[in-house]
Amino acid sequence: MLDIEKKLFTSESVGPGHPDKLCDQVSDAILDAIIAQDPFAHVAIECFTTTELFVIGGEVSGNAKVDFEKIARDTMRSVGYTKPEIGIGADTCKVLVVVKEQSSDIAQGVNNSQDEHDIGAGDQGIMFGYACKETPEYMPLAIILAHRIMELADEKRKLGEFKWARPDMKSQVTMDYTNPEKVRIDTILVSIQHDPEAIDAEYKNYIKNFIIREVVDRYGLNHDYKVLINPTGRFVIGGPAGDTGLTGRKIIVDTYGGYAKHGGGAFSGKDCTKVDRSAAYMARYVAKNLVAAGFADKIEIQLSYAIGISKPVSIEVDSFGTGKVSDSKILEVIAKNFDLTPSGIISTLKLRRPIYFQTATYGHFGRNNLNLPWEELDKVQQLMNLK
């Protein structure tokens, strides 16, 4: 029965073998391969998968020549999808490639901006960035725990330590914010695909004690949480054999787990001229540096753009009452210290590099181990002097 007396919040994550995430990974693997050859290529790749079928579609403009099918098969194989009974066979499935050149109308909007030294936004849209002091990663607890559980589970699966485990997996973490001074875990749900011969009790015990508990202990949190593992009782059929997959369908997993707003645009498969991706990265970079510099305990930033126009149409800041200065002051600091045009974002974050495949699993933010430019805190000292 639902406890309405508690203030609960839940986020989820998925592993690399989830069908949607498989599509994200192939999309970003193709993107990386293209911009490794041509950093100025325009790329918008999306994938779809179902039982023994993988479809690659989208638009590409530039001078790169890549083998789309090989990249898809190599990615499936690296995830662990080596035969149909596991989810999809990297060497047996049909791969269909339907990729064309970018629309000239869109290209015109990007290349012909009002400023000859700049480029226009690749599309209209709204993007959000968020940061808080809840974790060392400046991310909300629920999504970070959900990601780390998936990361550890898949790591142990690939090492062979996690017996019977297969690639498809999901996690869900519910945090109890009833006492904001003592945030606790309320419930952890994990569903992990397994071989048919798995011994249920042994399998669940391993997940509970050698995956969930290990992650919880890293963050020094309570142990009296509820645990749900494979609640249907059986999870043998997984991957594309169990459900379809599509690029960009896990946008909340990719960002803040629903704890902050999302503009709606997906990331994977898009080059850096697409502000859906690059401006969301910049908004995170700005928010994280401001929080780390002590402007507020949590900050959410909204940016909006019009296709072909360089400067944002609007910038909005919300510090949720935690600001050490006013939100209008924070907005002024942003305007004077961060270049939010597409070319400014690309230059600041050095985005014309093949760095995107690694973001396609476990979230695009809070990844301190990957040296992602939008996670850097290199503006903190400069910002501290402005308070």
mmCIF file with all atom_site columns, N, CA, C and O in Angstrom, residues 332-374:
data_model
loop_
_atom_site.group_PDB
_atom_site.id
_atom_site.type_symbol
_atom_site.label_atom_id
_atom_site.label_alt_id
_atom_site.label_comp_id
_atom_site.label_asym_id
_atom_site.label_entity_id
_atom_site.label_seq_id
_atom_site.pdbx_PDB_ins_code
_atom_site.Cartn_x
_atom_site.Cartn_y
_atom_site.Cartn_z
_atom_site.occupancy
_atom_site.B_iso_or_equiv
_atom_site.pdbx_formal_charge
_atom_site.auth_seq_id
_atom_site.auth_comp_id
_atom_site.auth_asym_id
_atom_site.auth_atom_id
_atom_site.pdbx_PDB_model_num
ATOM 1   N N  . GLU A 1 332 ? 22.641 37.392 -14.680 1.00 0.00 ? 332 GLU A N  1
ATOM 2   C CA . GLU A 1 332 ? 23.617 38.395 -15.137 1.00 0.00 ? 332 GLU A CA 1
ATOM 3   C C  . GLU A 1 332 ? 25.013 37.792 -15.249 1.00 0.00 ? 332 GLU A C  1
ATOM 4   O O  . GLU A 1 332 ? 25.740 38.051 -16.221 1.00 0.00 ? 332 GLU A O  1
ATOM 5   N N  . VAL A 1 333 ? 25.382 36.975 -14.258 1.00 0.00 ? 333 VAL A N  1
ATOM 6   C CA . VAL A 1 333 ? 26.692 36.308 -14.270 1.00 0.00 ? 333 VAL A CA 1
ATOM 7   C C  . VAL A 1 333 ? 26.801 35.366 -15.471 1.00 0.00 ? 333 VAL A C  1
ATOM 8   O O  . VAL A 1 333 ? 27.837 35.304 -16.148 1.00 0.00 ? 333 VAL A O  1
ATOM 9   N N  . ILE A 1 334 ? 25.745 34.620 -15.743 1.00 0.00 ? 334 ILE A N  1
ATOM 10  C CA . ILE A 1 334 ? 25.753 33.717 -16.894 1.00 0.00 ? 334 ILE A CA 1
ATOM 11  C C  . ILE A 1 334 ? 25.955 34.489 -18.187 1.00 0.00 ? 334 ILE A C  1
ATOM 12  O O  . ILE A 1 334 ? 26.799 34.135 -19.025 1.00 0.00 ? 334 ILE A O  1
ATOM 13  N N  . ALA A 1 335 ? 25.186 35.551 -18.356 1.00 0.00 ? 335 ALA A N  1
ATOM 14  C CA . ALA A 1 335 ? 25.240 36.329 -19.596 1.00 0.00 ? 335 ALA A CA 1
ATOM 15  C C  . ALA A 1 335 ? 26.629 36.911 -19.852 1.00 0.00 ? 335 ALA A C  1
ATOM 16  O O  . ALA A 1 335 ? 27.073 37.012 -21.003 1.00 0.00 ? 335 ALA A O  1
ATOM 17  N N  . LYS A 1 336 ? 27.335 37.285 -18.785 1.00 0.00 ? 336 LYS A N  1
ATOM 18  C CA . LYS A 1 336 ? 28.628 37.945 -18.935 1.00 0.00 ? 336 LYS A CA 1
ATOM 19  C C  . LYS A 1 336 ? 29.806 36.974 -18.993 1.00 0.00 ? 336 LYS A C  1
ATOM 20  O O  . LYS A 1 336 ? 30.902 37.370 -19.418 1.00 0.00 ? 336 LYS A O  1
ATOM 21  N N  . ASN A 1 337 ? 29.607 35.719 -18.587 1.00 0.00 ? 337 ASN A N  1
ATOM 22  C CA . ASN A 1 337 ? 30.746 34.813 -18.440 1.00 0.00 ? 337 ASN A CA 1
ATOM 23  C C  . ASN A 1 337 ? 30.668 33.529 -19.265 1.00 0.00 ? 337 ASN A C  1
ATOM 24  O O  . ASN A 1 337 ? 31.613 32.747 -19.258 1.00 0.00 ? 337 ASN A O  1
ATOM 25  N N  . PHE A 1 338 ? 29.560 33.334 -19.973 1.00 0.00 ? 338 PHE A N  1
ATOM 26  C CA . PHE A 1 338 ? 29.428 32.119 -20.788 1.00 0.00 ? 338 PHE A CA 1
ATOM 27  C C  . PHE A 1 338 ? 28.899 32.491 -22.176 1.00 0.00 ? 338 PHE A C  1
ATOM 28  O O  . PHE A 1 338 ? 27.913 33.214 -22.290 1.00 0.00 ? 338 PHE A O  1
ATOM 29  N N  . ASP A 1 339 ? 29.565 31.994 -23.203 1.00 0.00 ? 339 ASP A N  1
ATOM 30  C CA . ASP A 1 339 ? 29.121 32.204 -24.578 1.00 0.00 ? 339 ASP A CA 1
ATOM 31  C C  . ASP A 1 339 ? 28.143 31.086 -24.929 1.00 0.00 ? 339 ASP A C  1
ATOM 32  O O  . ASP A 1 339 ? 28.529 29.920 -25.088 1.00 0.00 ? 339 ASP A O  1
ATOM 33  N N  . LEU A 1 340 ? 26.889 31.423 -25.060 1.00 0.00 ? 340 LEU A N  1
ATOM 34  C CA . LEU A 1 340 ? 25.835 30.432 -25.265 1.00 0.00 ? 340 LEU A CA 1
ATOM 35  C C  . LEU A 1 340 ? 25.404 30.323 -26.726 1.00 0.00 ? 340 LEU A C  1
ATOM 36  O O  . LEU A 1 340 ? 24.387 29.688 -27.023 1.00 0.00 ? 340 LEU A O  1
ATOM 37  N N  . THR A 1 341 ? 26.161 30.909 -27.637 1.00 0.00 ? 341 THR A N  1
ATOM 38  C CA . THR A 1 341 ? 25.901 30.683 -29.062 1.00 0.00 ? 341 THR A CA 1
ATOM 39  C C  . THR A 1 341 ? 26.401 29.277 -29.417 1.00 0.00 ? 341 THR A C  1
ATOM 40  O O  . THR A 1 341 ? 27.287 28.736 -28.744 1.00 0.00 ? 341 THR A O  1
ATOM 41  N N  . PRO A 1 342 ? 25.878 28.675 -30.482 1.00 0.00 ? 342 PRO A N  1
ATOM 42  C CA . PRO A 1 342 ? 26.361 27.339 -30.856 1.00 0.00 ? 342 PRO A CA 1
ATOM 43  C C  . PRO A 1 342 ? 27.875 27.277 -31.047 1.00 0.00 ? 342 PRO A C  1
ATOM 44  O O  . PRO A 1 342 ? 28.527 26.340 -30.566 1.00 0.00 ? 342 PRO A O  1
ATOM 45  N N  . SER A 1 343 ? 28.458 28.278 -31.717 1.00 0.00 ? 343 SER A N  1
ATOM 46  C CA . SER A 1 343 ? 29.911 28.249 -31.912 1.00 0.00 ? 343 SER A CA 1
ATOM 47  C C  . SER A 1 343 ? 30.650 28.434 -30.590 1.00 0.00 ? 343 SER A C  1
ATOM 48  O O  . SER A 1 343 ? 31.704 27.829 -30.363 1.00 0.00 ? 343 SER A O  1
ATOM 49  N N  . GLY A 1 344 ? 30.093 29.269 -29.704 1.00 0.00 ? 344 GLY A N  1
ATOM 50  C CA . GLY A 1 344 ? 30.704 29.453 -28.387 1.00 0.00 ? 344 GLY A CA 1
ATOM 51  C C  . GLY A 1 344 ? 30.662 28.177 -27.564 1.00 0.00 ? 344 GLY A C  1
ATOM 52  O O  . GLY A 1 344 ? 31.633 27.837 -26.879 1.00 0.00 ? 344 GLY A O  1
ATOM 53  N N  . ILE A 1 345 ? 29.539 27.479 -27.629 1.00 0.00 ? 345 ILE A N  1
ATOM 54  C CA . ILE A 1 345 ? 29.401 26.215 -26.907 1.00 0.00 ? 345 ILE A CA 1
ATOM 55  C C  . ILE A 1 345 ? 30.387 25.183 -27.451 1.00 0.00 ? 345 ILE A C  1
ATOM 56  O O  . ILE A 1 345 ? 31.102 24.519 -26.691 1.00 0.00 ? 345 ILE A O  1
ATOM 57  N N  . ILE A 1 346 ? 30.439 25.055 -28.769 1.00 0.00 ? 346 ILE A N  1
ATOM 58  C CA . ILE A 1 346 ? 31.336 24.081 -29.406 1.00 0.00 ? 346 ILE A CA 1
ATOM 59  C C  . ILE A 1 346 ? 32.783 24.374 -29.049 1.00 0.00 ? 346 ILE A C  1
ATOM 60  O O  . ILE A 1 346 ? 33.565 23.467 -28.742 1.00 0.00 ? 346 ILE A O  1
ATOM 61  N N  . SER A 1 347 ? 33.156 25.647 -29.053 1.00 0.00 ? 347 SER A N  1
ATOM 62  C CA . SER A 1 347 ? 34.531 26.042 -28.724 1.00 0.00 ? 347 SER A CA 1
ATOM 63  C C  . SER A 1 347 ? 34.841 25.808 -27.248 1.00 0.00 ? 347 SER A C  1
ATOM 64  O O  . SER A 1 347 ? 35.883 25.240 -26.904 1.00 0.00 ? 347 SER A O  1
ATOM 65  N N  . THR A 1 348 ? 33.943 26.246 -26.370 1.00 0.00 ? 348 THR A N  1
ATOM 66  C CA . THR A 1 348 ? 34.168 26.102 -24.927 1.00 0.00 ? 348 THR A CA 1
ATOM 67  C C  . THR A 1 348 ? 34.327 24.641 -24.530 1.00 0.00 ? 348 THR A C  1
ATOM 68  O O  . THR A 1 348 ? 35.228 24.277 -23.759 1.00 0.00 ? 348 THR A O  1
ATOM 69  N N  . LEU A 1 349 ? 33.457 23.789 -25.051 1.00 0.00 ? 349 LEU A N  1
ATOM 70  C CA . LEU A 1 349 ? 33.435 22.381 -24.644 1.00 0.00 ? 349 LEU A CA 1
ATOM 71  C C  . LEU A 1 349 ? 34.216 21.464 -25.588 1.00 0.00 ? 349 LEU A C  1
ATOM 72  O O  . LEU A 1 349 ? 34.270 20.254 -25.355 1.00 0.00 ? 349 LEU A O  1
ATOM 73  N N  . LYS A 1 350 ? 34.792 22.044 -26.625 1.00 0.00 ? 350 LYS A N  1
ATOM 74  C CA . LYS A 1 350 ? 35.608 21.267 -27.580 1.00 0.00 ? 350 LYS A CA 1
ATOM 75  C C  . LYS A 1 350 ? 34.829 20.043 -28.082 1.00 0.00 ? 350 LYS A C  1
ATOM 76  O O  . LYS A 1 350 ? 35.247 18.900 -27.915 1.00 0.00 ? 350 LYS A O  1
ATOM 77  N N  . LEU A 1 351 ? 33.707 20.328 -28.709 1.00 0.00 ? 351 LEU A N  1
ATOM 78  C CA . LEU A 1 351 ? 32.759 19.271 -29.048 1.00 0.00 ? 351 LEU A CA 1
ATOM 79  C C  . LEU A 1 351 ? 32.977 18.616 -30.407 1.00 0.00 ? 351 LEU A C  1
ATOM 80  O O  . LEU A 1 351 ? 32.291 17.640 -30.722 1.00 0.00 ? 351 LEU A O  1
ATOM 81  N N  . ARG A 1 352 ? 33.901 19.120 -31.207 1.00 0.00 ? 352 ARG A N  1
ATOM 82  C CA . ARG A 1 352 ? 34.127 18.481 -32.512 1.00 0.00 ? 352 ARG A CA 1
ATOM 83  C C  . ARG A 1 352 ? 35.129 17.338 -32.387 1.00 0.00 ? 352 ARG A C  1
ATOM 84  O O  . ARG A 1 352 ? 36.118 17.250 -33.119 1.00 0.00 ? 352 ARG A O  1
ATOM 85  N N  . ARG A 1 353 ? 34.845 16.452 -31.462 1.00 0.00 ? 353 ARG A N  1
ATOM 86  C CA . ARG A 1 353 ? 35.714 15.297 -31.198 1.00 0.00 ? 353 ARG A CA 1
ATOM 87  C C  . ARG A 1 353 ? 34.848 14.049 -31.034 1.00 0.00 ? 353 ARG A C  1
ATOM 88  O O  . ARG A 1 353 ? 33.690 14.138 -30.620 1.00 0.00 ? 353 ARG A O  1
ATOM 89  N N  . PRO A 1 354 ? 35.400 12.872 -31.300 1.00 0.00 ? 354 PRO A N  1
ATOM 90  C CA . PRO A 1 354 ? 34.630 11.629 -31.136 1.00 0.00 ? 354 PRO A CA 1
ATOM 91  C C  . PRO A 1 354 ? 34.583 11.180 -29.673 1.00 0.00 ? 354 PRO A C  1
ATOM 92  O O  . PRO A 1 354 ? 35.214 10.210 -29.265 1.00 0.00 ? 354 PRO A O  1
ATOM 93  N N  . ILE A 1 355 ? 33.770 11.871 -28.869 1.00 0.00 ? 355 ILE A N  1
ATOM 94  C CA . ILE A 1 355 ? 33.690 11.597 -27.429 1.00 0.00 ? 355 ILE A CA 1
ATOM 95  C C  . ILE A 1 355 ? 32.307 11.113 -27.006 1.00 0.00 ? 355 ILE A C  1
ATOM 96  O O  . ILE A 1 355 ? 32.026 10.972 -25.818 1.00 0.00 ? 355 ILE A O  1
ATOM 97  N N  . TYR A 1 356 ? 31.450 10.805 -27.962 1.00 0.00 ? 356 TYR A N  1
ATOM 98  C CA . TYR A 1 356 ? 30.034 10.656 -27.644 1.00 0.00 ? 356 TYR A CA 1
ATOM 99  C C  . TYR A 1 356 ? 29.582 9.235  -27.311 1.00 0.00 ? 356 TYR A C  1
ATOM 100 O O  . TYR A 1 356 ? 28.637 9.051  -26.542 1.00 0.00 ? 356 TYR A O  1
ATOM 101 N N  . PHE A 1 357 ? 30.235 8.233  -27.863 1.00 0.00 ? 357 PHE A N  1
ATOM 102 C CA . PHE A 1 357 ? 29.809 6.857  -27.604 1.00 0.00 ? 357 PHE A CA 1
ATOM 103 C C  . PHE A 1 357 ? 29.779 6.543  -26.112 1.00 0.00 ? 357 PHE A C  1
ATOM 104 O O  . PHE A 1 357 ? 28.871 5.876  -25.615 1.00 0.00 ? 357 PHE A O  1
ATOM 105 N N  . GLN A 1 358 ? 30.740 7.052  -25.372 1.00 0.00 ? 358 GLN A N  1
ATOM 106 C CA . GLN A 1 358 ? 30.827 6.762  -23.941 1.00 0.00 ? 358 GLN A CA 1
ATOM 107 C C  . GLN A 1 358 ? 29.680 7.371  -23.137 1.00 0.00 ? 358 GLN A C  1
ATOM 108 O O  . GLN A 1 358 ? 29.429 6.967  -21.993 1.00 0.00 ? 358 GLN A O  1
ATOM 109 N N  . THR A 1 359 ? 28.959 8.311  -23.735 1.00 0.00 ? 359 THR A N  1
ATOM 110 C CA . THR A 1 359 ? 27.836 8.923  -23.024 1.00 0.00 ? 359 THR A CA 1
ATOM 111 C C  . THR A 1 359 ? 26.528 8.156  -23.229 1.00 0.00 ? 359 THR A C  1
ATOM 112 O O  . THR A 1 359 ? 25.528 8.452  -22.575 1.00 0.00 ? 359 THR A O  1
ATOM 113 N N  . ALA A 1 360 ? 26.523 7.203  -24.148 1.00 0.00 ? 360 ALA A N  1
ATOM 114 C CA . ALA A 1 360 ? 25.276 6.546  -24.546 1.00 0.00 ? 360 ALA A CA 1
ATOM 115 C C  . ALA A 1 360 ? 24.750 5.561  -23.506 1.00 0.00 ? 360 ALA A C  1
ATOM 116 O O  . ALA A 1 360 ? 23.649 5.037  -23.657 1.00 0.00 ? 360 ALA A O  1
ATOM 117 N N  . THR A 1 361 ? 25.515 5.305  -22.456 1.00 0.00 ? 361 THR A N  1
ATOM 118 C CA . THR A 1 361 ? 25.041 4.475  -21.346 1.00 0.00 ? 361 THR A CA 1
ATOM 119 C C  . THR A 1 361 ? 25.338 5.174  -20.020 1.00 0.00 ? 361 THR A C  1
ATOM 120 O O  . THR A 1 361 ? 26.299 5.935  -19.915 1.00 0.00 ? 361 THR A O  1
ATOM 121 N N  . TYR A 1 362 ? 24.492 4.935  -19.032 1.00 0.00 ? 362 TYR A N  1
ATOM 122 C CA . TYR A 1 362 ? 24.655 5.435  -17.657 1.00 0.00 ? 362 TYR A CA 1
ATOM 123 C C  . TYR A 1 362 ? 24.584 6.958  -17.536 1.00 0.00 ? 362 TYR A C  1
ATOM 124 O O  . TYR A 1 362 ? 25.115 7.542  -16.593 1.00 0.00 ? 362 TYR A O  1
ATOM 125 N N  . GLY A 1 363 ? 23.944 7.608  -18.480 1.00 0.00 ? 363 GLY A N  1
ATOM 126 C CA . GLY A 1 363 ? 23.711 9.034  -18.364 1.00 0.00 ? 363 GLY A CA 1
ATOM 127 C C  . GLY A 1 363 ? 24.801 9.896  -18.963 1.00 0.00 ? 363 GLY A C  1
ATOM 128 O O  . GLY A 1 363 ? 25.964 9.506  -19.048 1.00 0.00 ? 363 GLY A O  1
ATOM 129 N N  . HIS A 1 364 ? 24.421 11.091 -19.373 1.00 0.00 ? 364 HIS A N  1
ATOM 130 C CA . HIS A 1 364 ? 25.361 12.034 -19.974 1.00 0.00 ? 364 HIS A CA 1
ATOM 131 C C  . HIS A 1 364 ? 25.962 12.980 -18.936 1.00 0.00 ? 364 HIS A C  1
ATOM 132 O O  . HIS A 1 364 ? 26.903 13.706 -19.251 1.00 0.00 ? 364 HIS A O  1
ATOM 133 N N  . PHE A 1 365 ? 25.428 12.944 -17.716 1.00 0.00 ? 365 PHE A N  1
ATOM 134 C CA . PHE A 1 365 ? 25.885 13.884 -16.687 1.00 0.00 ? 365 PHE A CA 1
ATOM 135 C C  . PHE A 1 365 ? 26.288 13.131 -15.415 1.00 0.00 ? 365 PHE A C  1
ATOM 136 O O  . PHE A 1 365 ? 25.822 12.022 -15.155 1.00 0.00 ? 365 PHE A O  1
ATOM 137 N N  . GLY A 1 366 ? 27.172 13.764 -14.635 1.00 0.00 ? 366 GLY A N  1
ATOM 138 C CA . GLY A 1 366 ? 27.654 13.122 -13.416 1.00 0.00 ? 366 GLY A CA 1
ATOM 139 C C  . GLY A 1 366 ? 28.676 12.036 -13.684 1.00 0.00 ? 366 GLY A C  1
ATOM 140 O O  . GLY A 1 366 ? 28.937 11.209 -12.821 1.00 0.00 ? 366 GLY A O  1
ATOM 141 N N  . ARG A 1 367 ? 29.283 12.052 -14.865 1.00 0.00 ? 367 ARG A N  1
ATOM 142 C CA . ARG A 1 367 ? 30.245 11.019 -15.251 1.00 0.00 ? 367 ARG A CA 1
ATOM 143 C C  . ARG A 1 367 ? 31.662 11.532 -15.002 1.00 0.00 ? 367 ARG A C  1
ATOM 144 O O  . ARG A 1 367 ? 32.425 11.775 -15.931 1.00 0.00 ? 367 ARG A O  1
ATOM 145 N N  . ASN A 1 368 ? 32.023 11.672 -13.770 1.00 0.00 ? 368 ASN A N  1
ATOM 146 C CA . ASN A 1 368 ? 33.308 12.276 -13.423 1.00 0.00 ? 368 ASN A CA 1
ATOM 147 C C  . ASN A 1 368 ? 34.507 11.451 -13.888 1.00 0.00 ? 368 ASN A C  1
ATOM 148 O O  . ASN A 1 368 ? 35.612 11.960 -14.008 1.00 0.00 ? 368 ASN A O  1
ATOM 149 N N  . ASN A 1 369 ? 34.294 10.163 -14.150 1.00 0.00 ? 369 ASN A N  1
ATOM 150 C CA . ASN A 1 369 ? 35.397 9.287  -14.553 1.00 0.00 ? 369 ASN A CA 1
ATOM 151 C C  . ASN A 1 369 ? 35.715 9.372  -16.044 1.00 0.00 ? 369 ASN A C  1
ATOM 152 O O  . ASN A 1 369 ? 36.693 8.765  -16.502 1.00 0.00 ? 369 ASN A O  1
ATOM 153 N N  . LEU A 1 370 ? 34.946 10.122 -16.809 1.00 0.00 ? 370 LEU A N  1
ATOM 154 C CA . LEU A 1 370 ? 35.122 10.141 -18.260 1.00 0.00 ? 370 LEU A CA 1
ATOM 155 C C  . LEU A 1 370 ? 35.799 11.405 -18.787 1.00 0.00 ? 370 LEU A C  1
ATOM 156 O O  . LEU A 1 370 ? 36.028 11.520 -19.982 1.00 0.00 ? 370 LEU A O  1
ATOM 157 N N  . ASN A 1 371 ? 36.077 12.364 -17.937 1.00 0.00 ? 371 ASN A N  1
ATOM 158 C CA . ASN A 1 371 ? 36.699 13.625 -18.360 1.00 0.00 ? 371 ASN A CA 1
ATOM 159 C C  . ASN A 1 371 ? 35.885 14.335 -19.448 1.00 0.00 ? 371 ASN A C  1
ATOM 160 O O  . ASN A 1 371 ? 36.438 14.892 -20.392 1.00 0.00 ? 371 ASN A O  1
ATOM 161 N N  . LEU A 1 372 ? 34.575 14.310 -19.293 1.00 0.00 ? 372 LEU A N  1
ATOM 162 C CA . LEU A 1 372 ? 33.715 15.002 -20.244 1.00 0.00 ? 372 LEU A CA 1
ATOM 163 C C  . LEU A 1 372 ? 33.815 16.501 -20.007 1.00 0.00 ? 372 LEU A C  1
ATOM 164 O O  . LEU A 1 372 ? 33.758 16.964 -18.860 1.00 0.00 ? 372 LEU A O  1
ATOM 165 N N  . PRO A 1 373 ? 33.941 17.307 -21.054 1.00 0.00 ? 373 PRO A N  1
ATOM 166 C CA . PRO A 1 373 ? 34.203 18.746 -20.870 1.00 0.00 ? 373 PRO A CA 1
ATOM 167 C C  . PRO A 1 373 ? 33.089 19.482 -20.143 1.00 0.00 ? 373 PRO A C  1
ATOM 168 O O  . PRO A 1 373 ? 33.362 20.458 -19.432 1.00 0.00 ? 373 PRO A O  1
ATOM 169 N N  . TRP A 1 374 ? 31.838 19.047 -20.301 1.00 0.00 ? 374 TRP A N  1
ATOM 170 C CA . TRP A 1 374 ? 30.737 19.735 -19.611 1.00 0.00 ? 374 TRP A CA 1
ATOM 171 C C  . TRP A 1 374 ? 30.645 19.370 -18.124 1.00 0.00 ? 374 TRP A C  1
ATOM 172 O O  . TRP A 1 374 ? 29.868 19.949 -17.401 1.00 0.00 ? 374 TRP A O  1
#
